[in-house]
Amino acid sequence: MLNHLRGYFPILDWGRTYDRNAFSNDMIAAVIVTIMLIPQSLAYALLAGLPPEAGIYASIAPIILYAIFGTSRALAVGPVAVVSLLTASAVGQVADAGTAGYAIAALTLAFLSGVFLVLLGVLRLGFLANFLSHPVIAGFITASGILIAFSQLKHLLGVSAHGHTLPELLMSIGAHLGETNVITVIIGVSATAFLFWVRKGLKPALRRLGASPKLADVLTKAGPVAAVAVTTISVWLFGLNDKGVKIVGEVPQGLPPLTLPSLSPDLIGQLLMPAILISIIGFVESVSVAQTLAAKKRQRIDPDQELIGLGAANIGAAFTGGYPVTGGFARSVVNYDAGAETPAAGAFTAVGLAIAAVALTPLVYFLPTATLAATIVVAVLSLVDFSILKKTWGYSKADFTAVAATILLTLTMGVEVGVASGVGISILLHLYKTSRPHVAEIGLVPGTQHFRNIHRHNVETDPTVLSLRVDESLYFVNARFLEDLVQARVSEGCAIKNVILMFSAVNEVDFSALESLEAINQRLTELGIGLHLSEVKGPVMDRLKSTHFVHELNGRVFLSQYDAWRAMVPPADTDNAAE
Amino acid sequence: MLNHLRGYFPILDWGRTYDRNAFSNDMIAAVIVTIMLIPQSLAYALLAGLPPEAGIYASIAPIILYAIFGTSRALAVGPVAVVSLLTASAVGQVADAGTAGYAIAALTLAFLSGVFLVLLGVLRLGFLANFLSHPVIAGFITASGILIAFSQLKHLLGVSAHGHTLPELLMSIGAHLGETNVITVIIGVSATAFLFWVRKGLKPALRRLGASPKLADVLTKAGPVAAVAVTTISVWLFGLNDKGVKIVGEVPQGLPPLTLPSLSPDLIGQLLMPAILISIIGFVESVSVAQTLAAKKRQRIDPDQELIGLGAANIGAAFTGGYPVTGGFARSVVNYDAGAETPAAGAFTAVGLAIAAVALTPLVYFLPTATLAATIVVAVLSLVDFSILKKTWGYSKADFTAVAATILLTLTMGVEVGVASGVGISILLHLYKTSRPHVAEIGLVPGTQHFRNIHRHNVETDPTVLSLRVDESLYFVNARFLEDLVQARVSEGCAIKNVILMFSAVNEVDFSALESLEAINQRLTELGIGLHLSEVKGPVMDRLKSTHFVHELNGRVFLSQYDAWRAMVPPADTDNAAE
């Protein structure tokens, strides 16, 4: 019973052995992560089109709920760049940014996403996430990074623009270029340049100056906080907000409010597909981060339980003024590197953010949005990596096509079309490949019992026996292909008396393929040619035995291709005398 | 050059050897088919919601064009039941039956379908038709038969009703039941009963009376003509059309008119998806009929050229007042049985129908639509066959699910949703099956070089070697599955020093799976366990060689599983001494 409960509440597992040492490690990690999360949460809320406090609220309840239900010990849950972009795209279609309807739609999106994730987890359907292939994810993340960077350009320029695709964004910014605010540009560009330098140049510089690796690391992480502090103070000192620099302004002080998602069927109908998409993308991102970190410590995560953990986090976000969340790469790595040992570190981070929400929000009143945009731009540009195009081009044109289409369609048609097309194209290309399977004519490798392709290896053959190794499961998409192929091969070779189909690579024979095999058997019978099968796998044979086919087969089913071959071609005296 | 031309114009092939004997056989077949086609063409036009002459027009130009471009020697092209139903469903969504817009939409549908088919043929994309699995087709045909029979009920009752799904049809007929015309019911029911009896009871009865098999056969075929003649004369003699019996009425006398499909982008947009669906279903039906008949005479058909033949036929229908056509089962079998030797039989049938269109249409003025409905009902009920449910249930639950869903959704949601869902469900179930591949732990069958599942066969194993045979291609949908599985197996068995993955059934390793293999290799390396591959197929190995993986692999790639096994487990003295 307790074991069963522990399956659904991993906290019962690690909670039992929690000690002072783990507590102190978790506490230190929480402080570091909290400092990093404050500007990041504000920035991602901005990206999602929501008021800044939504980003902080979305980091409190979700972290605690994930700590209870999640299985990863280092994953940090909260707003992330790609999910924020997806939220902006989905919610932007049903409400205008800045309205109360927009915030409610975002809550509802989180709620639907949470319910969907929990459902998938309870039904053990986590494998659905595998429909997103690695190259499609890589392409999608790269394209999203570019889209996000361009979506922040308006904040760096101080103009109002909008759009969810690259052409829309470029045209909209172009049309508003006249409104550019020079002071905003100066703040934005210098913050961006500073943050890039912090990321690339600060750490080596500090090490050269004699700082310890640990200190250099902490100072590097504090870069965004420094940028926030300096630009906020500058705006306040020089009254730049009166000169057209947009600032964060008043952020309500207090704990996350209790909010209710909308249950309007119309809104749910419009947000359902985006919610499913956000859930799956968020889950894939989160699981790959969690798996990477778990593997480093020889721990394991349970993907189906992860669905429940992320689902609970999203439902929590929906009721506490947040928006869709997932396990973020950057914050999780920081959490891990800072020494977090258990999900309690997440809970302590939540406490830290709650304190910030209650006490520190007046400090960001003068924070320019250009600075937040700069932190987003610098963060997402590290996601942009076109090397996947080169890697897949060299390995498989099908994978390359899927990546290239995903990148192109995400940039030009938006995130939803992009990722859906990526999945669709991957599946279609896979089906296309299996629709024309590789079928090798095989012969015996001399001195062995092993058979290989006659065109690649020097093997023994016999003119009366045609041995074909079918390199694919037989199912409706390729059933007719095999029918045509056997017919064509048999009509070429007049000496053929027996056909052996070697089924070592046939993992399934579906009903359509069974009918094709029956047709092949019938035609060969009419031509006086024997049809035999070899190396039929257990599960395939079990199924064939339940049909008439095995009785109607004019030849035999052999355990091994070698047995089949020897039954038709007796060994010559000279070779394999020892057999 | 001529050979090349013959590829596109099969008429150049059979036309060279055409002689008097073939001519006379073709001529006889044409007369028989023409007599059968006249009532059938009128009936299918009625089913499609078009004026009766459209059915005759759709049988003239298409037959001739198919004779020029098609490869089957016995296929008879024209209106068929399922395609007529699909036409009614598609056109009914954009225009009201009986209007000029309805006829133009039907022409346009034929045109789009023809262009699509020719495109598929020129691009050699005939394999796309394989996405319709045998069970899905069987289920769809059965459900369509039921839908068609119910759609004719209104003509048998003499009420006006409409609908494209079973619930719609039943509710609509129920609402109009009060309008039932008793004389129509008498004509409809007796025609239906008579035609059923002709189909089932007439032939044996004639044989008992001493008729020759040939005569009995011809008289049976003439059954529908007799029903048409008797009911038409009855209506004329007793003036039943004044008593509420609906009749065919005036049919224009003359050759098919020249008509132009609409090029309105709106209409094309609305009809494009239905046109694609009709093309593929029509093609699949036609090709399976053509293949069945060709196999009987050891002839072959070329599916890609068939696409061009059917495409030309549909374009012909679009320009001559017709609607979408395809190769029909009933008419083709009659044509074949009547002794047709070449596509010229089709051309002669076209001449016969042209004569009918010019001279005979006044004869059908008093033909009651109830009689036409009776011929449709009797014809389509022979399509209804639920045995596919039982067959697939016994063989594969996945196939059963696809059939059951296709039947249910076709009946309740209409033909388009039904067939599209059937295809979608088949593909999803296939992907689901491959997402959790069968992986067998294998051992050596004593005295052979052959390896089988340790749970099914009595085999030799070694505690330090884990041999896994992966029974599926590795691709994005199952890549992570293998990663988790190897991790789980290795963490169970502490004695394991080497893992051999036997790739005899791995037909593809895509980029996602390559990354998973790299991850497996890295984790096993950290644990001090060797990772080896065996029986990697040529095409898979070629691709792996182009990557870093083969160099980073901590173990070796063996030609055969036996080589791999022997490299790790030297033979004991007592067994296999001869090796």
mmCIF file of N, CA and C in Angstrom, chain A residues 124 127 130-131 133-135 291 298 300 388 395 399 426-427 430-433 435-436 449-450 452 456 471-472 475-477 480 487 504-505 507-512 515 527 535-539 542-543 547 559-560, chain B residues 124 127 130-131 133-135 291 298 300 388 395 399 426-427 430-433 435-436 449-450 452 456 471-472 475-477 480 487 504-505 507-512 515 526-527 535-539 542-543 547 559-560:
data_model
loop_
_atom_site.group_PDB
_atom_site.id
_atom_site.type_symbol
_atom_site.label_atom_id
_atom_site.label_comp_id
_atom_site.label_asym_id
_atom_site.label_seq_id
_atom_site.Cartn_x
_atom_site.Cartn_y
_atom_site.Cartn_z
ATOM 1 N N ARG A 124 -0.829 6.257 -18.523
ATOM 2 C CA ARG A 124 0.500 5.770 -18.924
ATOM 3 C C ARG A 124 0.750 5.999 -20.414
ATOM 4 N N PHE A 127 4.495 7.722 -23.765
ATOM 5 C CA PHE A 127 5.223 7.426 -25.010
ATOM 6 C C PHE A 127 4.804 8.346 -26.148
ATOM 7 N N ASN A 130 7.170 10.644 -27.692
ATOM 8 C CA ASN A 130 8.199 10.167 -28.622
ATOM 9 C C ASN A 130 7.882 10.510 -30.073
ATOM 10 N N PHE A 131 6.630 10.902 -30.343
ATOM 11 C CA PHE A 131 6.298 11.267 -31.718
ATOM 12 C C PHE A 131 7.065 12.512 -32.155
ATOM 13 N N SER A 133 10.403 13.710 -32.829
ATOM 14 C CA SER A 133 11.739 13.143 -32.986
ATOM 15 C C SER A 133 12.790 14.134 -32.506
ATOM 16 N N HIS A 134 13.973 13.644 -32.174
ATOM 17 C CA HIS A 134 15.057 14.534 -31.721
ATOM 18 C C HIS A 134 15.315 15.656 -32.726
ATOM 19 N N PRO A 135 15.461 15.341 -34.029
ATOM 20 C CA PRO A 135 15.739 16.442 -34.962
ATOM 21 C C PRO A 135 14.609 17.471 -35.017
ATOM 22 N N GLN A 291 16.104 13.771 -17.474
ATOM 23 C CA GLN A 291 16.876 12.552 -17.740
ATOM 24 C C GLN A 291 18.362 12.828 -17.763
ATOM 25 N N ARG A 298 23.214 8.641 -11.657
ATOM 26 C CA ARG A 298 22.701 7.268 -11.698
ATOM 27 C C ARG A 298 21.309 7.159 -11.097
ATOM 28 N N ARG A 300 17.037 7.489 -11.678
ATOM 29 C CA ARG A 300 16.113 7.288 -12.792
ATOM 30 C C ARG A 300 14.871 8.132 -12.578
ATOM 31 N N ILE A 388 22.263 21.040 -36.267
ATOM 32 C CA ILE A 388 21.412 19.872 -36.500
ATOM 33 C C ILE A 388 21.153 19.692 -38.000
ATOM 34 N N TYR A 395 23.593 12.333 -42.350
ATOM 35 C CA TYR A 395 23.170 11.016 -41.889
ATOM 36 C C TYR A 395 21.946 10.481 -42.634
ATOM 37 N N ASP A 399 15.556 12.699 -42.170
ATOM 38 C CA ASP A 399 15.648 13.494 -40.944
ATOM 39 C C ASP A 399 15.922 14.960 -41.284
ATOM 40 N N SER A 426 7.629 13.850 -40.214
ATOM 41 C CA SER A 426 8.435 12.717 -39.732
ATOM 42 C C SER A 426 7.670 11.412 -39.913
ATOM 43 N N ILE A 427 6.387 11.430 -39.541
ATOM 44 C CA ILE A 427 5.608 10.197 -39.624
ATOM 45 C C ILE A 427 5.428 9.779 -41.083
ATOM 46 N N HIS A 430 8.577 8.348 -42.476
ATOM 47 C CA HIS A 430 8.804 6.993 -41.955
ATOM 48 C C HIS A 430 7.932 5.987 -42.695
ATOM 49 N N LEU A 431 6.658 6.325 -42.882
ATOM 50 C CA LEU A 431 5.754 5.414 -43.591
ATOM 51 C C LEU A 431 6.216 5.220 -45.033
ATOM 52 N N TYR A 432 6.683 6.300 -45.651
ATOM 53 C CA TYR A 432 7.153 6.192 -47.028
ATOM 54 C C TYR A 432 8.321 5.210 -47.121
ATOM 55 N N LYS A 433 9.269 5.342 -46.144
ATOM 56 C CA LYS A 433 10.428 4.437 -46.166
ATOM 57 C C LYS A 433 9.971 2.990 -46.015
ATOM 58 N N SER A 435 7.232 1.791 -46.868
ATOM 59 C CA SER A 435 6.342 1.354 -47.948
ATOM 60 C C SER A 435 7.125 0.694 -49.083
ATOM 61 N N ARG A 436 8.419 0.962 -49.157
ATOM 62 C CA ARG A 436 9.252 0.312 -50.171
ATOM 63 C C ARG A 436 10.404 -0.378 -49.476
ATOM 64 N N GLN A 449 26.629 -21.015 -41.066
ATOM 65 C CA GLN A 449 25.199 -21.253 -41.271
ATOM 66 C C GLN A 449 24.495 -19.917 -41.486
ATOM 67 N N HIS A 450 25.273 -18.949 -41.951
ATOM 68 C CA HIS A 450 24.809 -17.575 -41.992
ATOM 69 C C HIS A 450 24.539 -17.144 -43.425
ATOM 70 N N ARG A 452 23.742 -13.989 -46.224
ATOM 71 C CA ARG A 452 23.832 -12.553 -46.461
ATOM 72 C C ARG A 452 23.461 -12.236 -47.904
ATOM 73 N N ARG A 456 26.399 -8.184 -51.819
ATOM 74 C CA ARG A 456 27.379 -7.580 -50.933
ATOM 75 C C ARG A 456 28.418 -8.582 -50.450
ATOM 76 N N ASP A 471 13.302 -7.126 -45.334
ATOM 77 C CA ASP A 471 13.860 -6.269 -44.290
ATOM 78 C C ASP A 471 12.845 -5.272 -43.757
ATOM 79 N N GLU A 472 11.676 -5.734 -43.434
ATOM 80 C CA GLU A 472 10.670 -4.793 -42.901
ATOM 81 C C GLU A 472 9.492 -5.596 -42.371
ATOM 82 N N TYR A 475 2.991 -4.852 -43.392
ATOM 83 C CA TYR A 475 1.721 -4.292 -42.964
ATOM 84 C C TYR A 475 1.096 -3.556 -44.132
ATOM 85 N N PHE A 476 -0.071 -2.993 -43.926
ATOM 86 C CA PHE A 476 -0.860 -2.541 -45.065
ATOM 87 C C PHE A 476 -0.118 -1.631 -46.033
ATOM 88 N N VAL A 477 0.792 -0.812 -45.508
ATOM 89 C CA VAL A 477 1.464 0.150 -46.392
ATOM 90 C C VAL A 477 2.380 -0.544 -47.402
ATOM 91 N N ARG A 480 1.206 -4.871 -50.644
ATOM 92 C CA ARG A 480 1.127 -5.107 -52.078
ATOM 93 C C ARG A 480 2.520 -5.095 -52.728
ATOM 94 N N GLN A 487 6.216 -11.793 -57.459
ATOM 95 C CA GLN A 487 5.716 -12.085 -58.817
ATOM 96 C C GLN A 487 6.774 -11.738 -59.866
ATOM 97 N N SER A 504 13.433 -13.088 -40.671
ATOM 98 C CA SER A 504 14.150 -12.682 -39.459
ATOM 99 C C SER A 504 13.921 -11.210 -39.125
ATOM 100 N N ALA A 505 13.586 -10.397 -40.128
ATOM 101 C CA ALA A 505 13.382 -8.967 -39.867
ATOM 102 C C ALA A 505 11.910 -8.591 -39.943
ATOM 103 N N ASN A 507 8.759 -8.207 -38.125
ATOM 104 C CA ASN A 507 8.354 -8.133 -36.727
ATOM 105 C C ASN A 507 6.853 -8.160 -36.568
ATOM 106 N N GLU A 508 6.152 -8.021 -37.668
ATOM 107 C CA GLU A 508 4.704 -8.016 -37.608
ATOM 108 C C GLU A 508 4.163 -8.382 -38.979
ATOM 109 N N VAL A 509 3.057 -9.102 -39.005
ATOM 110 C CA VAL A 509 2.332 -9.362 -40.252
ATOM 111 C C VAL A 509 0.897 -8.995 -39.950
ATOM 112 N N ASP A 510 0.429 -7.887 -40.483
ATOM 113 C CA ASP A 510 -0.937 -7.495 -40.156
ATOM 114 C C ASP A 510 -1.935 -8.167 -41.112
ATOM 115 N N PHE A 511 -3.215 -7.869 -40.955
ATOM 116 C CA PHE A 511 -4.233 -8.591 -41.710
ATOM 117 C C PHE A 511 -4.084 -8.363 -43.219
ATOM 118 N N SER A 512 -3.751 -7.144 -43.626
ATOM 119 C CA SER A 512 -3.567 -6.866 -45.053
ATOM 120 C C SER A 512 -2.411 -7.692 -45.602
ATOM 121 N N GLU A 515 -3.291 -11.310 -46.082
ATOM 122 C CA GLU A 515 -4.005 -11.543 -47.342
ATOM 123 C C GLU A 515 -3.045 -11.534 -48.531
ATOM 124 N N LEU A 527 1.789 -21.977 -60.191
ATOM 125 C CA LEU A 527 2.983 -22.081 -61.037
ATOM 126 C C LEU A 527 3.821 -23.305 -60.661
ATOM 127 N N GLU A 535 12.795 -18.683 -40.111
ATOM 128 C CA GLU A 535 13.109 -17.751 -39.025
ATOM 129 C C GLU A 535 11.946 -16.824 -38.684
ATOM 130 N N VAL A 536 10.758 -17.403 -38.689
ATOM 131 C CA VAL A 536 9.587 -16.622 -38.301
ATOM 132 C C VAL A 536 9.626 -16.450 -36.780
ATOM 133 N N LYS A 537 9.494 -15.206 -36.329
ATOM 134 C CA LYS A 537 9.594 -14.973 -34.888
ATOM 135 C C LYS A 537 8.397 -15.500 -34.123
ATOM 136 N N GLY A 538 8.611 -15.773 -32.860
ATOM 137 C CA GLY A 538 7.547 -16.313 -32.010
ATOM 138 C C GLY A 538 6.229 -15.563 -32.107
ATOM 139 N N PRO A 539 6.220 -14.257 -31.850
ATOM 140 C CA PRO A 539 4.934 -13.546 -31.847
ATOM 141 C C PRO A 539 4.251 -13.562 -33.217
ATOM 142 N N ASP A 542 2.866 -17.208 -33.733
ATOM 143 C CA ASP A 542 1.670 -17.413 -32.908
ATOM 144 C C ASP A 542 0.434 -16.935 -33.648
ATOM 145 N N ARG A 543 0.578 -15.768 -34.259
ATOM 146 C CA ARG A 543 -0.572 -15.174 -34.925
ATOM 147 C C ARG A 543 -0.914 -15.908 -36.222
ATOM 148 N N THR A 547 -4.570 -18.810 -38.147
ATOM 149 C CA THR A 547 -5.266 -18.608 -39.428
ATOM 150 C C THR A 547 -5.179 -19.869 -40.277
ATOM 151 N N LEU A 559 12.694 -23.499 -38.860
ATOM 152 C CA LEU A 559 13.200 -22.727 -37.722
ATOM 153 C C LEU A 559 14.293 -21.766 -38.176
ATOM 154 N N SER A 560 15.199 -22.260 -39.040
ATOM 155 C CA SER A 560 16.282 -21.370 -39.488
ATOM 156 C C SER A 560 16.401 -21.413 -41.002
ATOM 157 N N ARG B 124 4.369 8.890 -60.221
ATOM 158 C CA ARG B 124 4.539 7.502 -59.749
ATOM 159 C C ARG B 124 4.228 7.391 -58.255
ATOM 160 N N PHE B 127 1.643 4.288 -54.800
ATOM 161 C CA PHE B 127 1.756 3.576 -53.513
ATOM 162 C C PHE B 127 0.929 4.244 -52.428
ATOM 163 N N ASN B 130 -1.878 2.524 -50.860
ATOM 164 C CA ASN B 130 -1.660 1.469 -49.869
ATOM 165 C C ASN B 130 -1.970 1.922 -48.451
ATOM 166 N N PHE B 131 -2.075 3.245 -48.243
ATOM 167 C CA PHE B 131 -2.402 3.720 -46.902
ATOM 168 C C PHE B 131 -3.803 3.267 -46.480
ATOM 169 N N SER B 133 -5.749 0.326 -45.733
ATOM 170 C CA SER B 133 -5.487 -1.100 -45.504
ATOM 171 C C SER B 133 -6.674 -1.930 -45.987
ATOM 172 N N HIS B 134 -6.439 -3.211 -46.240
ATOM 173 C CA HIS B 134 -7.529 -4.086 -46.685
ATOM 174 C C HIS B 134 -8.716 -4.044 -45.716
ATOM 175 N N PRO B 135 -8.474 -4.201 -44.401
ATOM 176 C CA PRO B 135 -9.639 -4.185 -43.505
ATOM 177 C C PRO B 135 -10.384 -2.855 -43.525
ATOM 178 N N GLN B 291 -6.685 -6.024 -60.801
ATOM 179 C CA GLN B 291 -5.672 -7.026 -60.461
ATOM 180 C C GLN B 291 -6.278 -8.421 -60.379
ATOM 181 N N ARG B 298 -3.098 -14.380 -66.176
ATOM 182 C CA ARG B 298 -1.642 -14.178 -66.101
ATOM 183 C C ARG B 298 -1.209 -12.867 -66.753
ATOM 184 N N ARG B 300 -0.608 -8.600 -66.352
ATOM 185 C CA ARG B 300 -0.235 -7.705 -65.274
ATOM 186 C C ARG B 300 -0.775 -6.311 -65.561
ATOM 187 N N ILE B 388 -15.622 -9.461 -42.101
ATOM 188 C CA ILE B 388 -14.296 -8.874 -41.860
ATOM 189 C C ILE B 388 -14.102 -8.590 -40.366
ATOM 190 N N TYR B 395 -7.610 -12.381 -35.638
ATOM 191 C CA TYR B 395 -6.206 -12.272 -36.050
ATOM 192 C C TYR B 395 -5.454 -11.168 -35.333
ATOM 193 N N ASP B 399 -6.177 -4.472 -36.164
ATOM 194 C CA ASP B 399 -6.939 -4.445 -37.408
ATOM 195 C C ASP B 399 -8.435 -4.377 -37.113
ATOM 196 N N SER B 426 -5.502 3.422 -38.462
ATOM 197 C CA SER B 426 -4.557 2.366 -38.867
ATOM 198 C C SER B 426 -3.131 2.828 -38.660
ATOM 199 N N ILE B 427 -2.842 4.064 -39.089
ATOM 200 C CA ILE B 427 -1.473 4.565 -38.982
ATOM 201 C C ILE B 427 -1.084 4.716 -37.515
ATOM 202 N N HIS B 430 -0.422 1.394 -35.947
ATOM 203 C CA HIS B 430 0.862 0.853 -36.402
ATOM 204 C C HIS B 430 2.014 1.514 -35.645
ATOM 205 N N LEU B 431 1.950 2.837 -35.530
ATOM 206 C CA LEU B 431 3.016 3.550 -34.810
ATOM 207 C C LEU B 431 3.047 3.118 -33.347
ATOM 208 N N TYR B 432 1.864 2.936 -32.762
ATOM 209 C CA TYR B 432 1.819 2.513 -31.363
ATOM 210 C C TYR B 432 2.514 1.163 -31.195
ATOM 211 N N LYS B 433 2.209 0.228 -32.128
ATOM 212 C CA LYS B 433 2.824 -1.092 -32.019
ATOM 213 C C LYS B 433 4.347 -0.983 -32.112
ATOM 214 N N SER B 435 6.091 1.455 -31.296
ATOM 215 C CA SER B 435 6.675 2.283 -30.237
ATOM 216 C C SER B 435 7.081 1.425 -29.045
ATOM 217 N N ARG B 436 6.536 0.226 -28.929
ATOM 218 C CA ARG B 436 6.939 -0.678 -27.852
ATOM 219 C C ARG B 436 7.376 -1.987 -28.474
ATOM 220 N N GLN B 449 24.267 -22.649 -35.179
ATOM 221 C CA GLN B 449 24.804 -21.292 -35.014
ATOM 222 C C GLN B 449 23.647 -20.316 -34.884
ATOM 223 N N HIS B 450 22.513 -20.847 -34.439
ATOM 224 C CA HIS B 450 21.281 -20.085 -34.501
ATOM 225 C C HIS B 450 20.853 -19.665 -33.101
ATOM 226 N N ARG B 452 17.842 -18.080 -30.510
ATOM 227 C CA ARG B 452 16.417 -17.838 -30.339
ATOM 228 C C ARG B 452 16.121 -17.344 -28.927
ATOM 229 N N ARG B 456 11.381 -19.137 -25.158
ATOM 230 C CA ARG B 456 10.598 -20.007 -26.024
ATOM 231 C C ARG B 456 11.374 -21.263 -26.418
ATOM 232 N N ASP B 471 13.479 -6.455 -32.154
ATOM 233 C CA ASP B 471 12.562 -6.855 -33.229
ATOM 234 C C ASP B 471 11.839 -5.667 -33.834
ATOM 235 N N GLU B 472 12.544 -4.634 -34.179
ATOM 236 C CA GLU B 472 11.885 -3.481 -34.796
ATOM 237 C C GLU B 472 12.957 -2.523 -35.316
ATOM 238 N N TYR B 475 13.623 3.990 -34.595
ATOM 239 C CA TYR B 475 13.367 5.328 -35.090
ATOM 240 C C TYR B 475 12.732 6.145 -33.984
ATOM 241 N N PHE B 476 12.451 7.402 -34.267
ATOM 242 C CA PHE B 476 12.131 8.330 -33.178
ATOM 243 C C PHE B 476 11.049 7.836 -32.236
ATOM 244 N N VAL B 477 10.069 7.095 -32.766
ATOM 245 C CA VAL B 477 8.957 6.693 -31.915
ATOM 246 C C VAL B 477 9.379 5.694 -30.830
ATOM 247 N N ARG B 480 13.710 6.045 -27.427
ATOM 248 C CA ARG B 480 13.899 6.146 -25.986
ATOM 249 C C ARG B 480 13.560 4.830 -25.294
ATOM 250 N N GLN B 487 19.047 0.026 -20.078
ATOM 251 C CA GLN B 487 19.383 0.517 -18.734
ATOM 252 C C GLN B 487 18.763 -0.400 -17.669
ATOM 253 N N SER B 504 19.441 -8.092 -36.504
ATOM 254 C CA SER B 504 18.936 -8.764 -37.708
ATOM 255 C C SER B 504 17.561 -8.229 -38.124
ATOM 256 N N ALA B 505 16.806 -7.694 -37.180
ATOM 257 C CA ALA B 505 15.468 -7.198 -37.517
ATOM 258 C C ALA B 505 15.419 -5.678 -37.515
ATOM 259 N N ASN B 507 15.816 -2.597 -39.473
ATOM 260 C CA ASN B 507 15.899 -2.249 -40.881
ATOM 261 C C ASN B 507 16.268 -0.797 -41.100
ATOM 262 N N GLU B 508 16.232 -0.044 -40.036
ATOM 263 C CA GLU B 508 16.562 1.367 -40.148
ATOM 264 C C GLU B 508 16.985 1.863 -38.777
ATOM 265 N N VAL B 509 17.928 2.800 -38.760
ATOM 266 C CA VAL B 509 18.295 3.498 -37.524
ATOM 267 C C VAL B 509 18.259 4.972 -37.890
ATOM 268 N N ASP B 510 17.253 5.694 -37.443
ATOM 269 C CA ASP B 510 17.183 7.099 -37.839
ATOM 270 C C ASP B 510 18.013 7.960 -36.878
ATOM 271 N N PHE B 511 18.008 9.256 -37.098
ATOM 272 C CA PHE B 511 18.907 10.126 -36.339
ATOM 273 C C PHE B 511 18.582 10.102 -34.845
ATOM 274 N N SER B 512 17.312 10.068 -34.501
ATOM 275 C CA SER B 512 16.931 10.019 -33.084
ATOM 276 C C SER B 512 17.459 8.740 -32.450
ATOM 277 N N GLU B 515 21.162 8.834 -31.807
ATOM 278 C CA GLU B 515 21.487 9.542 -30.574
ATOM 279 C C GLU B 515 21.219 8.668 -29.351
ATOM 280 N N GLU B 526 30.561 3.980 -19.039
ATOM 281 C CA GLU B 526 30.766 4.434 -17.653
ATOM 282 C C GLU B 526 30.648 3.278 -16.664
ATOM 283 N N LEU B 527 29.821 2.284 -16.991
ATOM 284 C CA LEU B 527 29.636 1.136 -16.100
ATOM 285 C C LEU B 527 30.652 0.033 -16.374
ATOM 286 N N GLU B 535 25.054 -8.721 -36.790
ATOM 287 C CA GLU B 535 24.117 -8.873 -37.911
ATOM 288 C C GLU B 535 23.495 -7.551 -38.336
ATOM 289 N N VAL B 536 24.314 -6.516 -38.358
ATOM 290 C CA VAL B 536 23.826 -5.217 -38.829
ATOM 291 C C VAL B 536 23.705 -5.298 -40.349
ATOM 292 N N LYS B 537 22.560 -4.928 -40.877
ATOM 293 C CA LYS B 537 22.358 -5.034 -42.320
ATOM 294 C C LYS B 537 23.176 -4.018 -43.097
ATOM 295 N N GLY B 538 23.450 -4.353 -44.340
ATOM 296 C CA GLY B 538 24.243 -3.474 -45.198
ATOM 297 C C GLY B 538 23.792 -2.021 -45.193
ATOM 298 N N PRO B 539 22.535 -1.744 -45.516
ATOM 299 C CA PRO B 539 22.120 -0.336 -45.607
ATOM 300 C C PRO B 539 22.228 0.395 -44.264
ATOM 301 N N ASP B 542 26.063 0.984 -43.624
ATOM 302 C CA ASP B 542 26.560 2.073 -44.480
ATOM 303 C C ASP B 542 26.332 3.411 -43.806
ATOM 304 N N ARG B 543 25.137 3.554 -43.253
ATOM 305 C CA ARG B 543 24.766 4.827 -42.662
ATOM 306 C C ARG B 543 25.499 5.051 -41.347
ATOM 307 N N THR B 547 29.058 8.076 -39.414
ATOM 308 C CA THR B 547 28.969 8.863 -38.174
ATOM 309 C C THR B 547 30.147 8.544 -37.253
ATOM 310 N N LEU B 559 29.815 -9.710 -37.798
ATOM 311 C CA LEU B 559 29.001 -10.081 -38.952
ATOM 312 C C LEU B 559 27.804 -10.909 -38.501
ATOM 313 N N SER B 560 28.063 -11.879 -37.583
ATOM 314 C CA SER B 560 26.950 -12.713 -37.130
ATOM 315 C C SER B 560 26.901 -12.749 -35.616
#
